[in-house]
Structure formats: C-alpha cells, structure tokens
Coordinates of N, CA and C in Angstrom, one line a residue:
M1 N 12.7 46.1 4.2 CA 11.9 44.9 4.1 C 11.6 44.3 5.3
F2 N 10.5 43.8 5.3 CA 10.0 43.2 6.7 C 10.2 41.5 6.6
F3 N 10.7 40.9 7.6 CA 10.8 39.4 7.6 C 9.8 38.9 8.6
S4 N 9.5 37.5 8.5 CA 8.6 36.9 9.1 C 9.3 35.7 9.9
K5 N 8.9 35.0 11.1 CA 9.5 34.1 11.8 C 9.7 32.8 11.0
L6 N 10.7 32.0 11.1 CA 11.0 30.9 10.3 C 10.7 29.6 11.2
D7 N 10.0 28.7 10.8 CA 9.8 27.5 11.3 C 11.2 26.9 11.6
P8 N 11.4 26.4 12.8 CA 12.7 25.7 13.0 C 13.0 24.4 12.2
A9 N 12.0 23.7 12.0 CA 12.3 22.6 11.1 C 12.7 22.9 9.7
L10 N 12.0 24.1 9.3 CA 12.3 24.5 7.7 C 13.8 24.9 7.8
R11 N 14.2 25.7 9.0 CA 15.5 26.2 9.0 C 16.6 25.1 8.9
S12 N 16.2 24.0 9.6 CA 17.2 22.8 9.8 C 17.2 22.2 8.3
A13 N 16.1 22.0 7.7 CA 16.0 21.3 6.4 C 17.0 22.2 5.5
L14 N 16.9 23.5 5.4 CA 17.5 24.3 4.5 C 19.0 24.2 4.8
E15 N 19.4 24.3 5.9 CA 20.7 24.4 6.2 C 21.5 22.9 5.9
A16 N 20.6 21.9 5.9 CA 21.3 20.6 5.5 C 21.3 20.5 4.1
A17 N 20.4 21.0 3.4 CA 20.2 20.7 2.0 C 21.2 21.8 1.2
V18 N 21.5 22.8 1.5 CA 22.3 23.8 0.6 C 23.6 24.0 1.1
S19 N 24.6 24.3 0.2 CA 25.9 24.6 0.6 C 26.2 26.0 0.7
G20 N 25.4 26.7 0.3 CA 25.4 28.4 0.5 C 25.0 28.6 1.9
P21 N 25.3 29.9 2.3 CA 24.7 30.3 3.6 C 23.2 30.5 3.7
V22 N 22.6 30.4 4.9 CA 21.1 30.6 5.2 C 21.0 31.7 6.1
F23 N 20.5 32.8 5.6 CA 20.4 33.9 6.5 C 19.1 34.2 7.2
L24 N 19.0 34.3 8.5 CA 17.6 34.5 9.2 C 17.4 36.0 9.6
P25 N 16.2 36.4 9.8 CA 16.0 37.8 10.2 C 16.7 38.0 11.6
G26 N 17.6 39.3 11.4 CA 18.3 39.7 12.6 C 19.6 39.1 12.8
T27 N 20.0 38.1 11.7 CA 21.3 37.6 12.0 C 22.4 38.3 10.9
P28 N 23.6 38.2 11.5 CA 24.7 39.0 10.6 C 24.7 38.7 9.3
G29 N 24.7 39.8 8.4 CA 24.8 39.5 6.9 C 23.4 39.4 6.3
C30 N 22.4 39.4 6.9 CA 21.0 39.1 6.2 C 20.6 40.3 5.4
T31 N 20.6 41.4 6.0 CA 20.5 42.9 5.3 C 21.3 43.1 4.3
A32 N 22.6 42.9 4.4 CA 23.5 42.9 3.3 C 23.3 42.2 2.2
E33 N 22.7 40.9 2.4 CA 22.5 39.9 1.3 C 21.5 40.4 0.5
V34 N 20.5 41.1 0.9 CA 19.3 41.3 0.1 C 19.4 42.8 -0.3
A35 N 20.4 43.5 -0.1 CA 20.7 44.9 -0.3 C 20.5 45.2 -1.8
G36 N 20.0 46.2 -2.3 CA 19.9 46.4 -3.8 C 18.6 45.6 -4.6
R37 N 18.2 44.6 -3.9 CA 17.0 44.0 -4.5 C 15.6 44.6 -4.3
R38 N 14.9 44.6 -5.4 CA 13.5 45.2 -5.4 C 12.5 44.2 -5.0
F39 N 11.9 44.3 -3.8 CA 11.1 43.5 -3.2 C 9.5 44.0 -3.4
P40 N 8.7 43.2 -3.6 CA 7.2 43.8 -3.9 C 6.6 44.0 -2.4
A41 N 5.7 44.8 -2.4 CA 5.1 45.2 -1.4 C 4.5 43.9 -0.7
F42 N 4.4 44.0 0.6 CA 3.9 42.8 1.4 C 4.7 41.5 1.5
A43 N 5.9 41.7 0.6 CA 6.8 40.4 0.7 C 7.5 40.2 2.0
R44 N 7.3 39.2 2.9 CA 7.9 39.1 4.4 C 8.5 37.6 4.3
P45 N 9.7 37.5 3.6 CA 10.1 36.2 3.7 C 10.8 35.8 5.2
A46 N 10.8 34.6 5.4 CA 11.3 34.0 6.5 C 12.8 33.8 6.6
A47 N 13.5 33.7 5.3 CA 14.8 33.1 5.3 C 15.5 33.6 3.8
V48 N 16.7 33.8 3.9 CA 17.4 34.2 2.6 C 18.4 33.2 2.4
V49 N 18.6 32.6 1.2 CA 19.6 31.6 0.8 C 20.5 32.2 -0.2
G50 N 21.7 32.0 0.2 CA 22.6 32.6 -0.8 C 23.2 31.4 -1.6
A51 N 22.5 31.1 -2.6 CA 22.8 29.9 -3.6 C 24.1 30.3 -4.1
T52 N 24.9 29.1 -4.3 CA 26.2 29.1 -4.7 C 26.3 28.3 -6.1
C53 N 25.3 27.6 -6.4 CA 25.2 26.7 -7.7 C 23.8 26.4 -7.8
A54 N 23.6 25.8 -9.0 CA 22.1 25.3 -9.5 C 21.5 24.4 -8.5
E55 N 22.4 23.5 -8.0 CA 22.1 22.5 -6.9 C 21.4 23.3 -5.6
D56 N 22.1 24.1 -5.3 CA 21.5 25.0 -4.0 C 20.0 25.4 -4.4
V57 N 19.9 26.1 -5.6 CA 18.6 26.6 -6.0 C 17.6 25.4 -6.1
A58 N 18.0 24.4 -6.6 CA 17.0 23.2 -6.6 C 16.7 22.6 -5.4
F59 N 17.7 22.5 -4.4 CA 17.4 22.0 -3.2 C 16.5 22.8 -2.3
A60 N 16.8 24.2 -2.4 CA 16.1 25.0 -1.7 C 14.5 25.1 -2.0
V61 N 14.3 25.1 -3.4 CA 12.9 25.0 -3.9 C 12.3 23.7 -3.4
R62 N 12.9 22.6 -3.4 CA 12.4 21.2 -2.9 C 12.0 21.5 -1.6
V63 N 12.7 21.9 -0.7 CA 12.6 22.0 0.7 C 11.4 23.2 1.0
A64 N 11.3 24.1 0.3 CA 10.1 25.0 0.5 C 8.9 24.4 0.1
N65 N 8.8 23.5 -1.2 CA 7.9 22.8 -1.4 C 7.1 21.7 -0.3
L66 N 8.1 21.1 0.2 CA 7.8 20.0 1.3 C 7.2 20.8 2.5
H67 N 7.6 21.9 2.8 CA 7.1 22.8 3.9 C 6.0 23.7 3.5
G68 N 5.6 23.7 2.3 CA 4.4 24.4 2.0 C 4.5 26.0 1.9
V69 N 5.8 26.5 1.6 CA 6.2 27.8 1.7 C 6.5 28.2 0.2
P70 N 6.4 29.5 -0.4 CA 7.0 30.0 -1.5 C 8.6 30.1 -1.4
A71 N 9.0 30.0 -2.7 CA 10.5 30.4 -2.9 C 10.6 31.3 -4.3
A72 N 11.4 32.2 -4.2 CA 11.5 33.1 -5.4 C 13.0 33.6 -5.2
L73 N 13.4 33.7 -6.7 CA 14.8 34.4 -6.8 C 14.7 36.0 -6.9
F74 N 15.6 36.4 -6.1 CA 15.6 38.0 -6.3 C 17.2 38.4 -6.6
A75 N 17.2 38.9 -7.8 CA 18.7 39.1 -8.4 C 18.8 40.6 -8.8
P76 N 20.0 41.4 -8.9 CA 20.0 42.8 -9.2 C 19.5 42.9 -10.6
G77 N 18.6 43.9 -10.8 CA 18.1 44.3 -12.0 C 16.8 43.4 -12.4
S78 N 16.2 42.7 -11.3 CA 14.9 42.0 -11.7 C 14.1 42.1 -10.3
R79 N 12.7 41.9 -10.6 CA 11.9 41.9 -9.3 C 11.4 40.6 -9.1
G80 N 11.5 40.2 -7.9 CA 11.2 38.7 -7.6 C 9.6 38.8 -7.4
R81 N 9.2 37.6 -7.4 CA 7.7 37.4 -7.4 C 7.1 36.9 -6.0
L82 N 8.0 37.0 -4.9 CA 7.5 36.4 -3.6 C 6.4 37.3 -3.1
R83 N 5.3 36.7 -2.7 CA 4.2 37.3 -2.2 C 3.9 36.7 -0.7
G84 N 3.5 37.6 0.3 CA 2.9 37.2 1.6 C 4.1 36.9 2.4
A85 N 3.9 36.1 3.6 CA 4.9 36.0 4.7 C 5.3 34.4 4.5
G86 N 6.5 34.2 5.2 CA 6.9 33.0 5.4 C 7.8 32.3 4.3
G87 N 7.9 33.0 3.1 CA 8.7 32.4 1.8 C 10.2 32.3 2.1
I88 N 11.0 31.9 1.0 CA 12.4 31.9 1.2 C 12.7 32.7 -0.2
V89 N 13.7 33.6 0.2 CA 14.4 34.2 -0.9 C 15.7 33.7 -1.2
L90 N 15.8 33.6 -2.7 CA 17.1 33.0 -3.1 C 17.9 34.1 -3.9
T91 N 19.3 34.3 -3.5 CA 20.1 35.2 -4.2 C 21.2 34.5 -4.9
T92 N 21.7 35.1 -5.8 CA 22.6 34.3 -7.0 C 24.0 35.1 -7.0
S93 N 24.2 36.0 -6.1 CA 25.5 36.9 -6.4 C 26.7 36.0 -6.1
R94 N 26.8 34.7 -5.8 CA 27.9 33.8 -5.8 C 28.1 33.1 -7.0
M95 N 26.9 32.9 -7.9 CA 27.0 32.3 -9.0 C 27.3 33.2 -10.3
T96 N 28.6 33.5 -10.3 CA 29.3 34.5 -11.2 C 30.0 34.0 -12.4
E97 N 29.8 32.7 -12.7 CA 30.6 32.2 -13.7 C 30.4 32.8 -15.1
V98 N 31.2 33.2 -16.0 CA 31.2 33.7 -17.3 C 32.2 32.9 -18.0
T99 N 31.8 32.0 -19.1 CA 32.6 31.3 -19.8 C 32.4 31.5 -21.3
V100 N 33.5 31.9 -22.0 CA 33.4 32.3 -23.4 C 34.0 31.2 -24.2
D101 N 33.1 30.6 -25.2 CA 33.7 29.7 -26.2 C 34.0 30.5 -27.4
S102 N 35.2 30.9 -27.6 CA 35.4 31.7 -28.8 C 35.2 31.1 -30.1
D103 N 35.6 29.7 -30.0 CA 35.4 29.0 -31.3 C 33.8 29.0 -31.8
A104 N 33.0 28.7 -30.8 CA 31.5 28.7 -31.1 C 30.9 30.1 -31.2
G105 N 31.6 31.0 -30.5 CA 31.0 32.4 -30.4 C 29.9 32.5 -29.5
T106 N 30.1 31.9 -28.3 CA 28.9 31.9 -27.4 C 29.5 32.3 -26.0
V107 N 28.7 32.6 -25.1 CA 29.3 32.7 -23.6 C 28.2 32.0 -22.7
R108 N 28.6 31.3 -21.8 CA 27.5 30.9 -20.7 C 27.7 31.7 -19.4
I109 N 26.6 32.1 -19.0 CA 26.6 33.1 -17.9 C 25.8 32.6 -16.8
G110 N 26.6 32.7 -15.6 CA 25.7 32.4 -14.4 C 24.8 33.3 -13.9
A111 N 23.7 32.9 -13.1 CA 22.5 33.6 -12.7 C 23.1 35.1 -12.1
G112 N 24.1 35.0 -11.4 CA 24.5 36.2 -10.7 C 25.6 37.1 -11.3
A113 N 26.0 36.8 -12.7 CA 27.1 37.5 -13.1 C 26.5 38.8 -13.7
L114 N 27.1 39.8 -13.5 CA 26.7 41.1 -13.9 C 27.0 41.5 -15.4
W115 N 26.2 42.2 -16.1 CA 26.3 42.6 -17.4 C 27.9 43.1 -17.8
A116 N 28.3 43.9 -16.8 CA 29.6 44.5 -17.3 C 30.6 43.4 -17.1
D117 N 30.4 42.3 -16.2 CA 31.5 41.3 -16.4 C 31.3 40.4 -17.6
V118 N 30.2 40.3 -18.2 CA 30.2 39.6 -19.5 C 30.8 40.5 -20.6
V119 N 30.5 41.9 -20.5 CA 31.2 42.7 -21.6 C 32.7 42.5 -21.5
A120 N 33.2 42.6 -20.3 CA 34.6 42.8 -20.2 C 35.2 41.3 -20.4
E121 N 34.7 40.2 -20.1 CA 35.2 38.9 -20.5 C 35.2 38.7 -22.0
A122 N 33.9 39.0 -22.7 CA 34.0 38.9 -24.1 C 34.8 39.6 -24.9
G123 N 35.2 40.9 -24.4 CA 36.1 41.8 -25.0 C 37.4 41.3 -25.0
R124 N 37.7 40.5 -24.0 CA 39.1 39.7 -24.3 C 39.2 38.9 -25.6
Y125 N 38.2 38.4 -26.1 CA 38.4 37.7 -27.4 C 37.9 38.4 -28.5
G126 N 37.8 39.6 -28.4 CA 37.2 40.6 -29.6 C 35.9 40.3 -29.9
L127 N 34.9 39.9 -28.9 CA 33.6 39.6 -29.1 C 32.8 40.6 -28.2
S128 N 31.6 40.7 -28.5 CA 30.6 41.6 -27.9 C 29.4 40.9 -27.6
P129 N 28.7 40.9 -26.4 CA 27.3 40.5 -26.4 C 26.3 41.6 -26.7
L130 N 26.8 42.8 -27.1 CA 25.8 43.8 -27.4 C 24.9 44.0 -26.3
G131 N 23.8 43.6 -26.3 CA 22.8 43.5 -25.1 C 21.9 44.8 -25.2
D132 N 21.1 45.0 -24.3 CA 20.3 46.0 -23.9 C 20.8 47.4 -24.3
A133 N 20.2 48.1 -25.0 CA 20.8 49.5 -25.3 C 20.8 50.3 -23.9
A134 N 19.9 49.8 -22.9 CA 20.0 50.7 -21.7 C 21.4 50.3 -21.0
A135 N 21.8 49.3 -21.3 CA 23.1 48.9 -20.6 C 24.3 49.6 -20.9
A136 N 24.1 50.6 -21.8 CA 25.2 51.7 -22.1 C 25.4 52.5 -20.9
D137 N 24.5 52.5 -20.0 CA 24.5 53.2 -18.8 C 25.4 52.4 -17.9
A138 N 26.5 53.0 -17.4 CA 27.4 52.0 -16.9 C 27.0 51.6 -15.4
A139 N 26.2 52.5 -14.8 CA 25.7 52.2 -13.6 C 24.7 50.9 -13.6
R140 N 24.0 50.8 -14.8 CA 23.0 49.8 -14.9 C 23.7 48.5 -15.2
A141 N 24.9 48.6 -16.0 CA 25.5 47.3 -16.4 C 26.2 46.8 -15.3
S142 N 26.6 47.7 -14.3 CA 27.4 47.1 -13.1 C 26.5 46.8 -11.9
T143 N 25.1 47.0 -12.2 CA 24.2 46.5 -11.1 C 23.1 45.5 -11.5
S144 N 23.2 45.3 -12.8 CA 22.2 44.2 -13.4 C 22.7 43.0 -14.0
T145 N 22.2 41.8 -13.6 CA 22.7 40.7 -14.1 C 22.4 40.4 -15.6
A146 N 23.1 39.7 -16.1 CA 23.1 39.5 -17.6 C 21.6 38.7 -17.9
V147 N 21.5 37.8 -16.9 CA 20.2 36.9 -17.0 C 19.0 37.8 -17.1
A148 N 18.9 38.9 -16.2 CA 18.0 39.8 -16.1 C 17.7 40.6 -17.5
L149 N 18.8 41.0 -18.1 CA 18.7 41.7 -19.4 C 18.5 40.7 -20.4
A150 N 18.9 39.5 -20.4 CA 18.5 38.5 -21.3 C 17.1 38.0 -21.4
T151 N 16.6 38.3 -20.5 CA 14.9 37.9 -20.3 C 14.0 39.2 -20.3
A152 N 14.6 40.4 -20.8 CA 13.8 41.5 -20.9 C 13.2 41.7 -22.2
G153 N 13.4 40.9 -23.1 CA 12.8 41.1 -24.5 C 13.3 42.4 -25.1
S154 N 14.4 42.8 -24.9 CA 14.9 44.2 -25.4 C 15.4 44.2 -26.8
L155 N 15.4 45.5 -27.5 CA 16.1 45.7 -28.8 C 17.4 46.2 -28.3
G156 N 18.5 45.6 -28.8 CA 19.9 46.0 -28.4 C 20.3 47.3 -29.4
A157 N 21.6 47.6 -29.1 CA 22.1 48.7 -29.6 C 22.3 48.7 -31.1
L158 N 22.4 47.4 -31.6 CA 22.6 47.2 -33.1 C 21.5 46.3 -33.6
G159 N 20.3 46.6 -32.9 CA 19.1 45.9 -33.2 C 18.7 45.8 -34.6
R160 N 18.7 46.9 -35.3 CA 18.3 47.0 -36.6 C 19.2 45.9 -37.6
A161 N 20.3 45.8 -37.3 CA 21.2 44.8 -38.1 C 21.2 43.6 -37.6
L162 N 21.0 43.3 -36.3 CA 21.3 42.0 -35.7 C 20.1 41.4 -35.0
G163 N 18.9 42.1 -34.8 CA 17.7 41.6 -34.3 C 17.7 41.8 -32.8
F164 N 16.7 41.2 -32.4 CA 16.4 41.4 -30.7 C 17.5 40.8 -30.0
D165 N 17.7 41.1 -28.6 CA 18.7 40.6 -28.0 C 18.2 39.0 -27.8
A166 N 16.9 38.8 -27.6 CA 16.5 37.3 -27.5 C 16.8 36.5 -28.7
D167 N 17.0 37.0 -29.9 CA 17.4 36.3 -30.9 C 18.9 35.5 -30.7
R168 N 19.6 36.2 -29.7 CA 20.9 35.7 -29.6 C 20.9 34.5 -28.3
V169 N 19.8 34.4 -27.8 CA 19.9 33.4 -26.5 C 19.8 32.1 -27.3
R170 N 20.8 31.3 -26.9 CA 20.8 29.9 -27.2 C 20.1 28.9 -26.5
G171 N 20.0 29.2 -25.0 CA 19.3 28.2 -24.2 C 19.5 28.6 -22.8
F172 N 18.8 27.9 -21.9 CA 18.8 28.3 -20.5 C 19.0 27.1 -19.7
E173 N 19.6 27.2 -18.6 CA 19.6 26.1 -17.5 C 18.6 26.7 -16.4
V174 N 17.5 25.8 -16.1 CA 16.6 26.3 -15.3 C 16.4 25.3 -14.1
V175 N 15.9 25.8 -13.1 CA 15.1 24.9 -11.9 C 13.6 25.3 -12.1
T176 N 12.9 24.1 -12.2 CA 11.5 24.4 -12.2 C 10.7 24.6 -10.9
G177 N 9.4 24.8 -10.8 CA 8.8 25.0 -9.6 C 8.8 23.9 -8.8
D178 N 8.9 22.6 -9.2 CA 8.8 21.5 -8.3 C 10.5 21.0 -8.1
G179 N 11.4 21.9 -8.3 CA 12.8 21.4 -8.0 C 13.5 20.6 -9.1
R180 N 13.1 20.5 -10.2 CA 13.7 19.7 -11.3 C 14.7 20.6 -12.2
F181 N 15.8 19.9 -12.4 CA 16.8 20.6 -13.3 C 16.4 20.4 -14.9
L182 N 16.5 21.6 -15.7 CA 15.9 21.4 -17.0 C 16.7 22.2 -18.0
H183 N 17.2 21.7 -19.1 CA 17.8 22.4 -20.1 C 16.7 22.9 -21.1
V184 N 16.7 24.2 -21.4 CA 15.6 24.9 -22.4 C 16.2 25.5 -23.5
D185 N 15.9 24.9 -24.7 CA 16.4 25.7 -26.0 C 15.1 25.5 -27.0
A186 N 15.5 26.0 -28.2 CA 14.5 26.0 -29.2 C 14.0 24.7 -29.6
A187 N 14.9 23.5 -29.4 CA 14.9 22.1 -29.7 C 13.8 21.4 -28.7
S188 N 14.2 21.7 -27.5 CA 13.9 20.9 -26.3 C 12.6 21.5 -25.8
D189 N 12.2 22.7 -25.8 CA 10.9 23.2 -25.2 C 10.6 24.8 -25.7
P190 N 10.2 24.9 -27.2 CA 10.2 26.1 -27.7 C 9.2 27.1 -26.8
E191 N 8.2 26.4 -26.4 CA 7.1 27.2 -25.5 C 7.7 27.8 -24.3
L192 N 8.3 27.1 -23.6 CA 9.1 27.5 -22.3 C 10.0 28.6 -22.8
L193 N 10.8 28.4 -23.6 CA 12.0 29.2 -24.1 C 11.4 30.6 -24.3
A194 N 10.2 30.7 -25.1 CA 9.6 32.1 -25.5 C 9.1 32.6 -24.2
A195 N 8.5 31.8 -23.1 CA 8.1 32.3 -21.8 C 9.3 33.0 -21.1
L196 N 10.4 32.2 -21.1 CA 11.6 32.7 -20.4 C 12.0 34.0 -20.9
L197 N 12.2 34.0 -22.3 CA 12.6 35.3 -23.0 C 11.7 36.5 -22.7
A198 N 10.5 36.3 -22.5 CA 9.6 37.4 -22.4 C 9.5 37.7 -20.8
G199 N 10.1 36.9 -19.8 CA 10.2 37.1 -18.5 C 8.8 36.7 -17.7
K200 N 8.1 35.5 -18.5 CA 6.9 35.2 -18.1 C 6.8 33.7 -17.6
A201 N 7.9 33.3 -17.0 CA 7.8 31.8 -16.9 C 7.5 31.3 -15.4
G202 N 6.8 32.1 -14.9 CA 6.3 31.8 -13.5 C 7.2 31.5 -12.4
R203 N 7.1 30.3 -12.0 CA 8.1 29.8 -10.8 C 9.4 29.3 -11.5
T204 N 9.6 29.2 -12.5 CA 10.9 28.7 -13.2 C 11.8 29.6 -12.8
I205 N 13.1 29.3 -12.4 CA 14.0 30.1 -12.0 C 15.3 29.6 -12.9
V206 N 15.9 30.8 -13.5 CA 17.1 30.6 -14.4 C 18.4 30.5 -13.7
T207 N 19.2 29.6 -13.8 CA 20.4 29.4 -13.1 C 21.5 29.7 -14.2
E208 N 21.3 29.6 -15.5 CA 22.6 30.0 -16.4 C 21.9 30.3 -17.8
V209 N 22.4 31.1 -18.5 CA 22.0 31.4 -19.7 C 23.1 31.3 -20.8
T210 N 23.0 30.8 -22.0 CA 24.0 30.9 -23.1 C 23.5 31.8 -24.2
I211 N 24.6 32.7 -24.5 CA 24.1 33.6 -25.6 C 25.0 33.7 -26.6
S212 N 24.8 34.1 -27.8 CA 25.7 34.3 -28.9 C 26.4 35.6 -28.9
L213 N 27.7 35.6 -29.1 CA 28.3 36.7 -29.2 C 28.7 37.2 -30.7
V214 N 29.1 38.6 -30.9 CA 29.1 39.1 -32.1 C 30.6 39.7 -32.2
A215 N 31.2 39.5 -33.3 CA 32.6 39.7 -33.5 C 32.6 41.5 -33.8
I216 N 32.4 42.1 -32.7 CA 32.5 43.7 -33.2 C 33.3 43.9 -31.8
A217 N 34.5 44.1 -31.8 CA 35.4 44.5 -30.7 C 35.1 45.9 -30.2
G218 N 34.9 46.0 -29.1 CA 34.7 47.6 -28.6 C 33.4 48.3 -28.8
A219 N 32.5 47.4 -29.4 CA 31.0 48.0 -29.6 C 30.5 48.6 -28.2
E220 N 30.2 49.8 -28.2 CA 29.6 50.4 -27.0 C 28.6 51.3 -27.4
P221 N 27.2 51.1 -27.0 CA 26.2 52.1 -27.2 C 26.3 53.2 -26.3
A222 N 25.8 54.1 -26.8 CA 26.1 55.4 -25.9 C 24.7 56.3 -25.9
R223 N 24.5 57.2 -25.0 CA 23.5 58.4 -25.1 C 24.3 59.5 -24.9
N224 N 23.8 60.6 -25.5 CA 24.4 62.0 -25.6 C 23.3 62.9 -25.3
P225 N 23.1 63.5 -24.1 CA 22.1 64.4 -23.8 C 22.6 66.0 -24.3
W226 N 21.6 66.7 -24.5 CA 22.0 68.1 -24.9 C 21.0 69.1 -24.6
A227 N 21.4 70.3 -24.5 CA 20.6 71.4 -24.0 C 19.5 71.5 -24.8
A228 N 18.2 72.0 -24.4 CA 16.8 72.1 -25.4 C 17.2 73.1 -26.2
E229 N 17.9 74.1 -25.9 CA 18.1 75.2 -26.9 C 19.2 74.8 -28.1
D230 N 19.7 73.7 -28.0 CA 20.7 73.3 -29.0 C 20.0 72.1 -29.8
A231 N 18.7 71.7 -29.6 CA 18.1 70.6 -30.3 C 18.1 70.9 -31.9
D232 N 17.8 71.9 -32.3 CA 17.6 72.2 -33.8 C 19.0 71.6 -34.5
E233 N 20.1 72.4 -34.0 CA 21.4 72.0 -34.3 C 21.9 70.6 -34.3
V234 N 21.6 70.1 -33.0 CA 21.9 68.7 -32.9 C 21.2 67.9 -34.0
L235 N 20.0 67.9 -34.0 CA 19.3 67.0 -34.9 C 19.7 67.2 -36.3
R236 N 20.0 68.4 -36.7 CA 20.5 68.5 -38.1 C 21.8 67.8 -38.5
R237 N 22.7 67.8 -37.5 CA 23.9 67.2 -37.5 C 23.8 65.7 -37.5
W238 N 22.9 65.2 -36.7 CA 22.6 63.8 -36.5 C 22.2 63.3 -37.8
V239 N 21.2 64.0 -38.5 CA 20.7 63.5 -39.8 C 21.9 63.4 -40.7
A240 N 22.6 64.3 -40.7 CA 23.6 64.5 -41.9 C 24.7 63.4 -41.7
E241 N 25.1 63.2 -40.3 CA 26.1 62.3 -39.9 C 25.7 60.8 -40.1
S242 N 24.4 60.6 -39.7 CA 23.7 59.3 -40.0 C 23.5 58.7 -41.3
A243 N 23.5 59.5 -42.1 CA 23.3 59.3 -43.6 C 24.6 58.6 -44.1
G244 N 25.7 59.0 -43.6 CA 27.0 58.5 -44.0 C 27.7 57.3 -43.2
V245 N 26.9 56.6 -42.4 CA 27.3 55.6 -41.6 C 27.6 54.5 -42.4
R246 N 28.4 53.6 -42.6 CA 28.7 52.5 -43.5 C 29.0 51.2 -42.6
V247 N 28.8 51.1 -41.3 CA 28.8 50.0 -40.6 C 27.5 49.8 -39.9
P248 N 27.2 48.4 -39.5 CA 25.8 48.1 -39.1 C 25.7 48.9 -37.8
A249 N 24.7 49.8 -37.6 CA 24.5 50.7 -36.5 C 23.0 51.0 -36.5
R250 N 22.7 51.3 -35.2 CA 21.4 51.9 -34.9 C 21.5 53.2 -34.4
S251 N 20.7 54.2 -34.9 CA 20.8 55.4 -34.4 C 19.4 56.1 -34.2
G252 N 19.3 56.9 -33.2 CA 17.9 57.3 -32.8 C 18.0 58.5 -32.1
A253 N 16.8 59.4 -32.1 CA 16.8 60.5 -31.1 C 15.5 60.8 -30.6
R254 N 15.6 61.4 -29.5 CA 14.3 61.6 -29.0 C 14.4 62.9 -28.0
T255 N 13.3 63.5 -27.6 CA 13.5 64.6 -26.8 C 12.7 64.5 -25.4
R256 N 13.1 64.9 -24.4 CA 12.8 64.7 -23.0 C 13.0 66.0 -22.2
E257 N 12.0 66.4 -21.5 CA 12.1 67.5 -20.7 C 12.6 67.1 -19.3
L258 N 13.8 67.7 -18.9 CA 14.3 67.3 -17.6 C 13.9 68.3 -16.5
L259 N 13.6 67.9 -15.4 CA 13.2 68.8 -14.3 C 14.4 69.6 -13.7
R260 N 14.3 70.8 -13.5 CA 15.5 71.4 -12.8 C 15.0 71.9 -11.3
R261 N 16.0 71.6 -10.7 CA 15.8 72.0 -9.3 C 16.2 73.4 -9.1

C-alpha cells in the first residue's frame, strides 16, 4: 500500500484527539499496523490511527471531517472503503473486549475481537455463537473479526434450525459519518440496522456488536473434503447418515474440482 503526505495540522489534531497511537508513513510500526488488511486499489492514506475505544474512532472521524479528508475502518476479514489520497485509516486490533452475559444469553463484542476469541469465551459458559459456516475454517476464525462476520448476512452452520446469523444480532454501537455515537437496534432504527447487517451502512463505523448465543456446547461446523473417485460412496453414506440425525443440524454437499500442481 502507498501512503500520501500528512498535513502537519491534521497530524497535531489527531495526536491531541485520540488516546491510541497515530502512525505516519515511514514511522516505526506503521507497516505492521496495517498488515493483513485488504486495501482497495488507489487507496493512499496519510495516517493510521490505532483506535483503543469508540471515543478514538469518533474523535478521529470528527478531525477528518474538520480537515476535509475521508476516514475509514480497516479490520481483518473486511474491506475498507477509503478511496484516493490523504485519508485516515482506523484500525481496531486494540478493541478486543468480549463480554458474555450468561443470564441473558448474549455477548458484547468489540470491533477488533476475533471470531475465535468469541467462540472460546462463549464456550466457557456452555454457549455458542455458531456463526458463519465459513468460520469452521480455523484460519479464517483466527483472522476475521466477529463484527465482519456479523455484518456479512450469512447463513450459519445450524441455519435451517436457527435462522440467519443476522437474526441473532441484537444491536450495534456505531460512530456515524459525522462522528456521533449511536446505539442501533430493531426498536431505535430498523432501517440502519438492516443496512448494517447487509454491510451497506456507508460511512457508519461499528465499534461494538451484541449477539444472542445458543446453548449448544461444543457446536463446531466442519468441512470434509474427499477424493473425486470416492464421491459416489461418500454421497451414499451422507444420505443414509443425514436421515438419522435427531438434533438440529444442517448438512449439505457439493462438488468442486481442485487444481493439481
């Protein structure tokens, strides 16, 4: 990723406004701070702000607006919307709070918390967030934030029995494009909630999400690849065994040709 020069006045304003670190092009830690993020072509930010809390996000957005430059969140597992030169990138890797309310059966998740961390914390209470079936891939679960998966509109591993992942989202804490704090749920703003769940909320930045948990300890979606020559036998066994399942489950099969080197 290429960076552009930062206006000294903007730099001073950012450093005074946020409690987290402000990284400039060429300074120690800048490259590491954005490692693993997927930046769109032609994005040339002037600074990276390592947000430590929702206030950092709001203050950085307000500073960006005052100086007429864009600001966008870049988190693992999601693609930011920053375009052009001179903008501010916000990272959330320090916002990793995961708080389970076992009585209510919910979990509050910071914008930087990874899906694997949520699964582990919920499991301590015999609960599961279930989540995107693709999160069965351990590599993705350990590199994608829970917020990224919660706003993906996906059908989880037990989707046929329990509905879409979006059905379990109870609300979001967000920072709007003009730097205001906002709680969003079905009662307060159903239209914005729908937009957030579809990943179409524009400049609105999610700082926290609350989702419902399910009392299914140890629920683990899985994928089992097989050799093409074994497909007939595998499918026969899958049909026979799926017919006898007595717990809520979702089972499916598909074929895919893999390239061989």
